[in-house]
Each structure stands twice: as structure tokens, then as C-alpha cells.
Coordinates of C-alpha atoms and ligand atoms in Angstrom, one line a residue:
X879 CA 50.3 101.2 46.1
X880 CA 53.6 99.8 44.6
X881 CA 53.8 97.1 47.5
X882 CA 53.3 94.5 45.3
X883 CA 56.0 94.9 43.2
X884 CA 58.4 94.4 45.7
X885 CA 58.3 90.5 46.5
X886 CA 58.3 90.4 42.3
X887 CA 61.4 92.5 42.8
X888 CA 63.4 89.9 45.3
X889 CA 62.7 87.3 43.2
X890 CA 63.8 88.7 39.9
X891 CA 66.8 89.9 42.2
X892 CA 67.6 86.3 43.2
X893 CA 67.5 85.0 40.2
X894 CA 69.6 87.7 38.4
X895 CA 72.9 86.0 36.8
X896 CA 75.8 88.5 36.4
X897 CA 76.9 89.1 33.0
X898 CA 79.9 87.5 31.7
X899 CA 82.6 90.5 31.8
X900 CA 84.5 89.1 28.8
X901 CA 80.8 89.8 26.5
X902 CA 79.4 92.3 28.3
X903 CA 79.5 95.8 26.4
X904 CA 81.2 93.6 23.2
X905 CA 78.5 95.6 21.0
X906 CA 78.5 98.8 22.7
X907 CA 77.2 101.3 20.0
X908 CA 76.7 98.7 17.4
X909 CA 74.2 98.9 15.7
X910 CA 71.6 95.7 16.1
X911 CA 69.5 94.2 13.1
X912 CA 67.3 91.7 14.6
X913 CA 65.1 89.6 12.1
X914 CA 62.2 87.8 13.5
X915 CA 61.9 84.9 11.3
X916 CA 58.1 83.5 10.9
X917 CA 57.0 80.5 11.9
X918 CA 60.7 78.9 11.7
X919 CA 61.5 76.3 13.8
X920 CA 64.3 74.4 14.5
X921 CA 64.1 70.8 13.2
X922 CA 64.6 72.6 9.2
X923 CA 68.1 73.8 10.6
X924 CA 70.9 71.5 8.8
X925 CA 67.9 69.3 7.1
X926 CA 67.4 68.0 3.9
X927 CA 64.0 67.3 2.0
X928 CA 64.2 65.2 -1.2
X929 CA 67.9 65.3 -0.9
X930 CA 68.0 69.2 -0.8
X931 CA 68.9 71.8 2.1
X932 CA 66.5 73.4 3.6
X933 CA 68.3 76.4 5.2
X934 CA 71.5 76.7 3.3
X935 CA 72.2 80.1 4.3
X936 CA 71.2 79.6 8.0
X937 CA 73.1 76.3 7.6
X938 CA 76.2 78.9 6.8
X939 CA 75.4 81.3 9.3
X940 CA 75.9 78.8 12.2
X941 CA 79.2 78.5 11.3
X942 CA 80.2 82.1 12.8
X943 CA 77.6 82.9 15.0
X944 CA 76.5 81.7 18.7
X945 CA 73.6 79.5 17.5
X946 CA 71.4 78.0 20.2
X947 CA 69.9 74.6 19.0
X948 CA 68.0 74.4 22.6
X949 CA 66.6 77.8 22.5
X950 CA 62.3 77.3 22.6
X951 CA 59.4 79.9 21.8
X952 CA 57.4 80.4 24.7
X953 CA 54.3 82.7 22.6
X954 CA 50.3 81.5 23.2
X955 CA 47.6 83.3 21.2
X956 CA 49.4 86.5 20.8
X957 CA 51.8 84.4 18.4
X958 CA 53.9 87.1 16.6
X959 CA 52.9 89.8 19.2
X960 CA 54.0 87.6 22.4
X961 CA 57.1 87.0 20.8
X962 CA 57.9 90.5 20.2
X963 CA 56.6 91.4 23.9
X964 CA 58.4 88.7 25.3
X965 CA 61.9 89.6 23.8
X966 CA 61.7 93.4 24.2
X967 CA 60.5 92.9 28.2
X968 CA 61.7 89.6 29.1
X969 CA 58.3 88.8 30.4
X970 CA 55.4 86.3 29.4
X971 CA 52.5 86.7 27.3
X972 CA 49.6 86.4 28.5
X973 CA 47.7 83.3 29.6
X974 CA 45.3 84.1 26.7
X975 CA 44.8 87.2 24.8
X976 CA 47.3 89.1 23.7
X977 CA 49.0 91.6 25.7
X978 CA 49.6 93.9 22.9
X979 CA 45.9 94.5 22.7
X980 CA 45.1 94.4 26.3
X981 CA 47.6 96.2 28.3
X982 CA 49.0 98.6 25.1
X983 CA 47.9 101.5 27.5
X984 CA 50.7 100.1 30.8
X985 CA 53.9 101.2 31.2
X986 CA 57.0 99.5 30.3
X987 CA 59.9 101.2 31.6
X988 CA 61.9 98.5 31.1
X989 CA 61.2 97.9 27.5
X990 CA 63.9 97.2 25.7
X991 CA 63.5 99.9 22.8
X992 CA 63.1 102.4 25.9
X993 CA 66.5 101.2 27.6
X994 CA 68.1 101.4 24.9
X995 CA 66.9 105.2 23.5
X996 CA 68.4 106.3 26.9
X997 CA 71.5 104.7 25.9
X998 CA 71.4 106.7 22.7
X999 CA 69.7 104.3 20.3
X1000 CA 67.5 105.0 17.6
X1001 CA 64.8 102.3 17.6
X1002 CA 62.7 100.8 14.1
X1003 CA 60.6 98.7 13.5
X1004 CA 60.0 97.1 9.9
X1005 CA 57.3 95.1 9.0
X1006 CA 55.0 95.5 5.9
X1007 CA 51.4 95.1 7.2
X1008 CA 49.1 96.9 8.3
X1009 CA 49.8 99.3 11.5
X1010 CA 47.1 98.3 13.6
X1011 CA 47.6 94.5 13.3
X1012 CA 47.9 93.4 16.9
X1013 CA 47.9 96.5 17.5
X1014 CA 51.6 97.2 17.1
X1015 CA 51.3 100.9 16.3
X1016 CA 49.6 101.5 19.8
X1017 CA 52.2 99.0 21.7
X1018 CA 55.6 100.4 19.6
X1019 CA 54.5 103.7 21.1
X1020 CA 54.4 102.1 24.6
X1021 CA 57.5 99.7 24.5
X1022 CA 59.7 103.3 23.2
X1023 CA 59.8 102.7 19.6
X1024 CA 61.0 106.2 17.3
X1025 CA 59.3 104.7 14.3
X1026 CA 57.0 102.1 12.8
X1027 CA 57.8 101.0 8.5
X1028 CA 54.5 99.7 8.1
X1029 CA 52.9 98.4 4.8
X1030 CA 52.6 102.3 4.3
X1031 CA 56.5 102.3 3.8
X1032 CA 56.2 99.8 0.8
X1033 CA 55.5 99.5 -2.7
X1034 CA 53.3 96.5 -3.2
X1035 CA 51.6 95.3 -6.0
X1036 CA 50.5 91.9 -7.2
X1037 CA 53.7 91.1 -8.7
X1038 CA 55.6 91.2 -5.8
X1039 CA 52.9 89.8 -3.3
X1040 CA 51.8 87.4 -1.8
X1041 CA 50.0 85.5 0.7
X1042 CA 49.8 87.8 3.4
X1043 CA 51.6 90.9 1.5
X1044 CA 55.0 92.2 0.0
X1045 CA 56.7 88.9 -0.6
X1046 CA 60.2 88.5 1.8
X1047 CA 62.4 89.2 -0.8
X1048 CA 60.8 92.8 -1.5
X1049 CA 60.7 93.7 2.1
X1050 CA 64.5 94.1 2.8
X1051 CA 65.7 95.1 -0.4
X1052 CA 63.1 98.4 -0.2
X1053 CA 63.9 98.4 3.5
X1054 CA 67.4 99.4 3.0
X1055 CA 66.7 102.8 1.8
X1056 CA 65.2 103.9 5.3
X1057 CA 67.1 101.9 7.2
X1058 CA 70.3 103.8 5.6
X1059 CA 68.8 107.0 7.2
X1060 CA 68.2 106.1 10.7
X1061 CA 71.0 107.7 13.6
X1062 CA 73.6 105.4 14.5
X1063 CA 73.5 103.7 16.7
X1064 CA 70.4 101.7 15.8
X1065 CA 68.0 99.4 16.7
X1066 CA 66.2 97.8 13.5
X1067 CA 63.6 95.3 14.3
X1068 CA 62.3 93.3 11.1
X1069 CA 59.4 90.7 11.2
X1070 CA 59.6 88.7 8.1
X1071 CA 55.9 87.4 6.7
X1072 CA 56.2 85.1 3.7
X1073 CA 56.6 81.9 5.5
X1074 CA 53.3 82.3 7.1
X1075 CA 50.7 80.0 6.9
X1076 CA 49.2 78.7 4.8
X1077 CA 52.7 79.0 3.1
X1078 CA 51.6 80.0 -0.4
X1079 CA 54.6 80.9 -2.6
X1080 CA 54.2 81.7 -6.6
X1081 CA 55.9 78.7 -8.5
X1082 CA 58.7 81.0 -9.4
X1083 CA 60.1 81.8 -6.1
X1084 CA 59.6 77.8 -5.6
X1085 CA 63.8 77.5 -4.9
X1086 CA 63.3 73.4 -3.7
X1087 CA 59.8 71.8 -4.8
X1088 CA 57.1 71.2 -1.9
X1089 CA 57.6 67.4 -0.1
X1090 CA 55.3 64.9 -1.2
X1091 CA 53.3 64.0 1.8
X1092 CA 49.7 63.9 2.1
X1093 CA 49.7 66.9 4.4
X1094 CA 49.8 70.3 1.3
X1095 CA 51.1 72.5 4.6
X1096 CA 53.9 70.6 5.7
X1097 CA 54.7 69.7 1.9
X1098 CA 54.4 73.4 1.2
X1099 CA 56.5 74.8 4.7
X1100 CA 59.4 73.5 3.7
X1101 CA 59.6 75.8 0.1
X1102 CA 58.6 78.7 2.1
X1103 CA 61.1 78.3 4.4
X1104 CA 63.9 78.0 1.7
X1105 CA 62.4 81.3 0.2
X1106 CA 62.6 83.1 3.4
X1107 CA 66.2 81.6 4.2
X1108 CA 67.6 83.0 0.4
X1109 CA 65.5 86.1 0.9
X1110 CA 67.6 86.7 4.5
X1111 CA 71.0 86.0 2.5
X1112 CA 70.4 88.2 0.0
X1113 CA 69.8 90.8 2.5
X1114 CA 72.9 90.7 4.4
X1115 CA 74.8 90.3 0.7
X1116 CA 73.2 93.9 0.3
X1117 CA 74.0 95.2 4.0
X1118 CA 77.9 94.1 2.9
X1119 CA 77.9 95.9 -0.4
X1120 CA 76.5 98.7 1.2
X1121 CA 78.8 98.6 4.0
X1122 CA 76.2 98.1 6.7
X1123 CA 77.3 94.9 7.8
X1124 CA 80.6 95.5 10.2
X1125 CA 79.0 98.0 12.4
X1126 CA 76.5 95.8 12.9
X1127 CA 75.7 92.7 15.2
X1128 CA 72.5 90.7 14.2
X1129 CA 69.8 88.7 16.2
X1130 CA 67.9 85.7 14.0
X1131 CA 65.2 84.0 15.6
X1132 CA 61.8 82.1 15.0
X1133 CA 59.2 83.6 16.2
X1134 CA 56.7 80.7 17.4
X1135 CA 55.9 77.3 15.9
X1136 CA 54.5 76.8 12.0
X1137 CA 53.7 73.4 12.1
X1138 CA 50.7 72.6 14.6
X1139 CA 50.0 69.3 16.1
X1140 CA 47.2 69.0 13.4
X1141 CA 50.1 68.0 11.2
X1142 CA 51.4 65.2 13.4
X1143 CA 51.3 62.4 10.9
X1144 CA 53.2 64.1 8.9
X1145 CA 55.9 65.0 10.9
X1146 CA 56.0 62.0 11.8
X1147 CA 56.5 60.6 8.8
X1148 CA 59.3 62.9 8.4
X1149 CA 61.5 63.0 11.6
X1150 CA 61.0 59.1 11.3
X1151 CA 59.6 58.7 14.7
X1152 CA 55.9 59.5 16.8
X1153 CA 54.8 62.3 18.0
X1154 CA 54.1 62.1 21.7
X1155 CA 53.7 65.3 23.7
X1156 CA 57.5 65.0 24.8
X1157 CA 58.2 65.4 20.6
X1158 CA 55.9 68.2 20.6
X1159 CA 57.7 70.3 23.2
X1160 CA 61.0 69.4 21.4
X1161 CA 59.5 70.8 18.3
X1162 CA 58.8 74.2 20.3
X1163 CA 62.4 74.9 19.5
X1164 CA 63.3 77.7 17.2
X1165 CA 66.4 78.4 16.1
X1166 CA 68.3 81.6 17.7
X1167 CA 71.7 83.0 16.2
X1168 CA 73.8 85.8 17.3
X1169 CA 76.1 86.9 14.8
X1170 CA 78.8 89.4 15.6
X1171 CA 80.5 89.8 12.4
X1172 CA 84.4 88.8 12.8
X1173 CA 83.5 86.7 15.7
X1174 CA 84.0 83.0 15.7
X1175 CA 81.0 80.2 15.4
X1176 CA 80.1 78.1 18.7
X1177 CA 77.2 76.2 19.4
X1178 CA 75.6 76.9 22.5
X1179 CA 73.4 74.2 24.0
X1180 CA 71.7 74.9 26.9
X1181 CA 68.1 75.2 27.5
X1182 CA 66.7 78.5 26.9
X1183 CA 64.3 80.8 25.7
X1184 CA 62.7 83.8 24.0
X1185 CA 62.6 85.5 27.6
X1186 CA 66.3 85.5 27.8
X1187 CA 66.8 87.8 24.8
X1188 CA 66.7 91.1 26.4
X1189 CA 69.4 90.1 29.1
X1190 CA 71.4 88.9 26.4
X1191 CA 71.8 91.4 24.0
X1192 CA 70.9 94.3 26.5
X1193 CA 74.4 93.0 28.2
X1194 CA 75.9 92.8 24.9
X1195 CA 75.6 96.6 24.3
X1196 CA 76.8 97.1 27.5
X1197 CA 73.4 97.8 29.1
X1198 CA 73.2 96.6 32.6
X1199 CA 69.7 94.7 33.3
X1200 CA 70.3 94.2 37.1
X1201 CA 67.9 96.6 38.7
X1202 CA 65.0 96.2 36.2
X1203 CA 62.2 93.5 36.4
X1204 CA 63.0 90.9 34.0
X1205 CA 62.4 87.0 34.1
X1206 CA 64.8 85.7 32.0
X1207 CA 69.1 85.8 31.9
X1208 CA 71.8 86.6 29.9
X1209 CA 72.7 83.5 27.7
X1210 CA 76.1 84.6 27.3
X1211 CA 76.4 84.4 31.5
X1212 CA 78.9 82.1 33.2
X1213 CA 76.2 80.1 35.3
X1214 CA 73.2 78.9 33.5
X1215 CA 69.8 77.9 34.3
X1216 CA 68.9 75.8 31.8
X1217 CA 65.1 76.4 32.4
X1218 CA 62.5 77.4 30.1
X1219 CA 58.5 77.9 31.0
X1220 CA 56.0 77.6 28.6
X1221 CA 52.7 79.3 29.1
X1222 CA 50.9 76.8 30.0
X1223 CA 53.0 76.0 32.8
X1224 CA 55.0 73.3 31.2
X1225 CA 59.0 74.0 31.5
X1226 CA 61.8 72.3 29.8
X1227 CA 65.1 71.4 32.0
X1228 CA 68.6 70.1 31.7
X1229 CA 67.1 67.0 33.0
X1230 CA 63.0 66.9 32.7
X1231 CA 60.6 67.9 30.0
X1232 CA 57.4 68.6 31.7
X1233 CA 53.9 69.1 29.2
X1234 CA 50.3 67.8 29.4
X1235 CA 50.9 66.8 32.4
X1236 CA 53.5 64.2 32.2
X1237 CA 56.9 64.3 33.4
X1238 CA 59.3 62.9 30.9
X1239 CA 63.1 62.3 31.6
X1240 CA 65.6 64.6 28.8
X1241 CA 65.6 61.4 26.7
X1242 CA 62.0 61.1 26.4
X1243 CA 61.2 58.3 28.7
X1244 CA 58.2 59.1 31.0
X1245 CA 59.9 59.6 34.6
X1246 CA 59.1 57.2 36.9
X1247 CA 59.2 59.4 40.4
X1248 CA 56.6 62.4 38.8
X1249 CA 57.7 64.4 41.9
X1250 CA 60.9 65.4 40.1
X1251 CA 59.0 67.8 38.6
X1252 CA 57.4 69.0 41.3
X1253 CA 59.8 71.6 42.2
X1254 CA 60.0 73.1 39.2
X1255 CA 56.8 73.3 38.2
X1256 CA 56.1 75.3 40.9
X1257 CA 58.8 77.7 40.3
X1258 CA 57.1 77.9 36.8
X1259 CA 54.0 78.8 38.4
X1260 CA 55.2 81.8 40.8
X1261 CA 57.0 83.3 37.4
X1262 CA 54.2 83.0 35.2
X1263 CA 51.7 84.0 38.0
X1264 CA 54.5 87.5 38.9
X1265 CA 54.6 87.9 35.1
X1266 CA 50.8 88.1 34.9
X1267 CA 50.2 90.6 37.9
X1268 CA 53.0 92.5 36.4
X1269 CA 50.4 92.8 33.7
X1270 CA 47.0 93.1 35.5
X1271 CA 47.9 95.6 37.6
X1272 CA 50.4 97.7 35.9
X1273 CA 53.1 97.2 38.3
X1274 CA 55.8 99.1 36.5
X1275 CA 54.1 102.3 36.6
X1276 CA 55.7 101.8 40.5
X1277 CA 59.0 101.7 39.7
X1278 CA 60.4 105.1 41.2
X1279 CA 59.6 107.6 39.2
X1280 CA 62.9 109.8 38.7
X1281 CA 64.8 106.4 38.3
X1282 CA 62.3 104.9 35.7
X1283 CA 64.5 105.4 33.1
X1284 CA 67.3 102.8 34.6
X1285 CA 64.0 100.5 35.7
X1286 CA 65.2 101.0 39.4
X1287 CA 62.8 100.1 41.9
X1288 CA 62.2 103.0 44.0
X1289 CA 61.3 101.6 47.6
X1290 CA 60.5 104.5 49.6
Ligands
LIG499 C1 51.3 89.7 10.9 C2 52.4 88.8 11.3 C3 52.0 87.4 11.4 O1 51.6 91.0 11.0 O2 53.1 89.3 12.3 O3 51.2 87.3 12.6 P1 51.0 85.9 13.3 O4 49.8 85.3 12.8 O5 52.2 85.0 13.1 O6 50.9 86.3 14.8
LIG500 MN1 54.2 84.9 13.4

């Protein structure tokens, strides 16, 4: 039976943070481009290497958009995949595995693509690879998605390949063709694949020259990541001219680390300091901006997460989240947690960092009463463990049938 579901329920419902009423429905029937940047993470943002920016055009794009320097990844093995499940059902990915090819068959009737069909949005993905990797074509179908641009949608040849496919660059300027077709109001997902490892770039598309460490990834990371940074300009320069850009808000974020702790002499090398495990969590951090064209730039610094998204900009469009299973909260909300969980039970606060088993105070020092953390490492471990039965058992399927579509829970 659904019995389960119900304790999830009450805590999800305690935990719930009403929207803030000034934001909430601000994009109502806007359409939402979200770009899930690879492998970017935060520490590039407003960085220079031999003298150069990094991310000029993000750089720029901080300057009118709610950018969230605090904001973390929270994906395991599923990498890409987790992110995407975790931002689409505010809920974690799995402990290993990846959802999207373990539990493609549940149902999710909170799903963000779902949620927002019934509110009258068409939903796309774009992302030139191959359909079956991670099994997106079998999981879009489940999470409510109309339609699926895979490498199918794209004209690739060696010229404008490489690496893993159709070079950045390529992908949104022949995107723009289809996404000028879809009904408005849309949702357009795009997962961007050139700065992948192990960041190959031609030497023409080399914008800044690699860094010249002893570690050819990190050296090489750094061009990729200026490539995909101009390629992402270039596309909103061609959303403007085409006039796609005002009825549009847009959602930038890095999907999961690129740098692994195999590369921690270099890092080090180039933040300047050591990499302990407290500097590893901190470089969990990707960058997040929403940017609501003719709105105003403010930097928003509190803790957060990928798990938050869906709260966010479901409240944006004027979606209401309360009565649906979700672990995260609307960033945009007057009261804020300021609490992030890892999957591996490690959680970020205002005041602790908490990884590998070592409770560090927020300015890196190792705290000296551990049971600080106590507390919230168990609340970590209830959400992960709620998130996970979610998954095991296929808990949704419960929520009342007739009210599925509003993710009620039906407790008769
Ligand atoms: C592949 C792309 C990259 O389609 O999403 O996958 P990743 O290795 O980052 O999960
Ligand atoms: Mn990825």
C-alpha cells in the first residue's frame, strides 16, 4: 500500500517554505531556456588564467541575473543524468547507479516537465548524443518530456566535431531552427557537451591557450571552458536578433564537478592554497544564474543546491509546489535553510562543512565539538534514506490517482 509515503509526506510538508509572493508567478507563461553547462564549476567564475578571463560572458551575465556563488552539485555516478533527475524532481540520485537506468520504468508525477505540460507548457529537450545514453529517451518519456533533439536532430561531420560530438558552438546555432517551432509557452532543456572530459578542443577554437601546469586536464579545462562560455554568448546574441530573448527567462547551471581530486596538485597550485577535504567540498560548487531579462543583478549567497531548482523556478511560473513530494525549496523564498546534502551523506551549512568524516567550521578549521554536526547529519540521513525509498519502492505511483496531476497526496 501507499502507507509509506505518508511519514515522507509530513516531512516534506514540514519542511516546505512558502514562496516569496513578490517572485512567485514573475515568469508565468515565459518561456524557460535552461542550459546545463558541463562540468563547470564555480572557482572559473570571475577568474583569470595567464592574465585572461576565463568566463567573460558569464562574468557579464552576473551582472543582471540572481547568480548563486554558494549553490553546490549534489550528482554521484549518474553525473549528467543525476543532475538532470535531481533538478526536474527535486530528489537525490541514487546512492550508486543511476536512476535514469534503474527506475526509468517509476512514476514521477511530480516531474517537473509533467507539472509543467499541465500548466500548458511545451517541454524539449536538446542535447546532441545519442538517445539511449543514460538512457534519456526511456526517462524523458517518464519525467513528461513532448520531445527529445538527439544527435539525430544534427548535422555533424568532422569539421564541426569534436571530442564527444557536434562541437558547442554547432549545437545552438542548429538548435534554433526547432526551437523556433515549439508552442509557447516552452520549456527548452539544453545539455551542452564540449567541455567534457578530457577537454579536447581543435587549436582553432583555442579562444585563451591551455595553463601551463604539469596536469594536460586542468591546463586544457580552462580553454574548454572559455569555448563553451563564448559558444553560450553567441547563443543568446542569436536568441536577441531573433527576438527570442524577452519572452524568455533563462536557467544556467553546472552540472557536476570537471576537475576530480586526481588533479589536486594542480589546483592547488592554482587557487594558491591545499586541498584538504574541506577545499574539496568547496569546489563542489557550481555556478547557478537566473536571468530574467530586464531584471536587475543581485548576488545571492546562501547555501544551496541542485535540489532546490524545481521549487524555484516551478514558483517562478507561478506553479505551486506545496502538495507535491519534493526535498528541496524555493531559493527565491523569504526564510532559507541554507542546507545542502551531498550523496554521501556529507552536507554543507551556514555554519559547518561536514565530508569524510570531519566536521569543519565555515572557515575551514576542523571543529572542535564534532557533535555540532551531529544534528544535521542526521537530518541528511532521513532525506537521503526518504529520497531512496521514494525510489525503491515507487512511492509516487501512490499519490491519489485523480489528483496526480497536482502531485496531491491522496490519503484515503
Ligand atoms: C553525455 C553527456 C555527458 O550525453 O551528458 O555525460 P556525463 O559523463 O557528464 O554524465
Ligand atoms: Mn556531465
Amino acid at each position: 500500500d501507499g502507507s509509506e509515503i505518508v511519514d515522507i509526506e509530513n516531512y516534506v510538508r514540514a519542511n516546505h517554505e512558502e514562496p516569496d509572493p513578490k517572485m512567485f508567478g514573475i515568469a508565468k507563461d515565459k518561456n524557460v531556456v535552461l542550459i546545463s553547462m558541463e562540468s563547470l564549476q564555480n572557482f572559473v567564475i570571475n577568474e583569470k588564467v595567464n592574465g585572461q578571463e576565463i568566463t567573460p560572458f558569464l562574468n557579464d551575465l552576473v551582472k543582471d541575473s540572481y547568480y548563486f556563488p554558494n549553490f553546490y552539485h549534489q550528482t554521484a555516478q549518474g553525473k549528467t543524468s543525476d543532475s538532470e533527475f535531481i533538478l526536474e524532481n527535486s530528489m537525490y540520485g541514487l546512492p550508486s547507479g543511476a536512476v535514469f537506468f534503474t527506475h526509468a520504468g517509476n512514476q514521477f508525477p511530480n516531474a517537473s516537465p509533467k507539472m509543467m505540460g499541465e500548466n500548458g507548457y511545451y517541454s524539449a529537450v536538446f542535447h546532441p548524443n545519442n538517445k539511449s545514453f543514460w538512457n534519456r529517451d526511456v526517462m524523458y518519456d517518464s519525467l513528461g518530456y513532448n520531445k527529445f533533439y538527439d544527435i539525430d536532430s544534427f548535422s555533424v561531420t568532422p569539421e564541426n566535431s569534436i571530442g564527444w560530438g557536434l562541437k558547442d558552438e554547432y549545437f545552438f546555432d542548429q538548435s534554433v531552427k526547432y526551437l523556433k517551432t515549439l508552442p509557447e509557452p516552452y520549456y527548452a532543456k539544453y545539455i551542452t557537451l564540449t567541455n567534457h572530459f578530457p577537454f579536447s578542443l581543435k587549436q582553432e577554437d583555442e579562444i585563451i591557450p591551455e595553463w601551463n601546469s604539469e596536469d594536460g586536464t586542468v591546463n586544457r579545462y580552462f580553454t574548454t571552458v572559455r569555448y563553451m562560455d563564448e559558444s553560450i554568448k553567441k547563443f543568446f546574441e542569436r536568441l536577441k536578433e531573433e527576438g527570442m530573448y524577452e519572452d524568455s527567462i533563462f536557467i544556467l547551471y553546472g552540472d557536476h564537478y570537471g576537475i576530480s581530486e586526481n588533479h589536486n596538485e594542480a589546483m592547488s597550485k592554482f587557487l594558491g592554497k591545499e586541498i584538504t577535504p574541506y577545499e574539496s567540498a568547496q569546489l563542489q560548487k557550481v555556478p547557478l544564474f537566473i536571468h530574467i531579462p530586464g531584471q536587475k543583478g543581485k548576488v545571492m549567497d546562501q547555501v544551496a543546491g541542485q535540489i532546490d531548482l524545481k521549487p524555484t523556478i516551478m514558483h517562478l511560473l507561478g506553479i505551486d509546489t506545496k502538495n507535491t513530494i519534493k526535498f528541496g525549496n524555493d531559493l527565491f523564498a523569504k526564510n532559507q535553510d541554507n542546507f545542502v546534502i551531498f550523496r554521501d551523506g556529507g552536507f554543507v551549512t551556514k555554519d559547518y562543512v561536514y565530508t569524510k568524516s570531519t566536521c569543519y567550521n565555515a572557515d575551514g578549521t576542523e571543529a572542535e565539538d564534532k557533535s555540532v554536526c551531529e544534528p544535521y547529519a542526521d537530518r541528511a540521513k532521513t532525506e537521503l534514506e526518504y529520497s531512496d525509498k521514494i525510489i525503491y519502492g515507487d512511492l509516487l505511483r501512490f499519490l491519489g490517482n485523480e489528483q496526480n496531476q497536482t502531485g496531491k497526496v491522496n490519503n484515503e
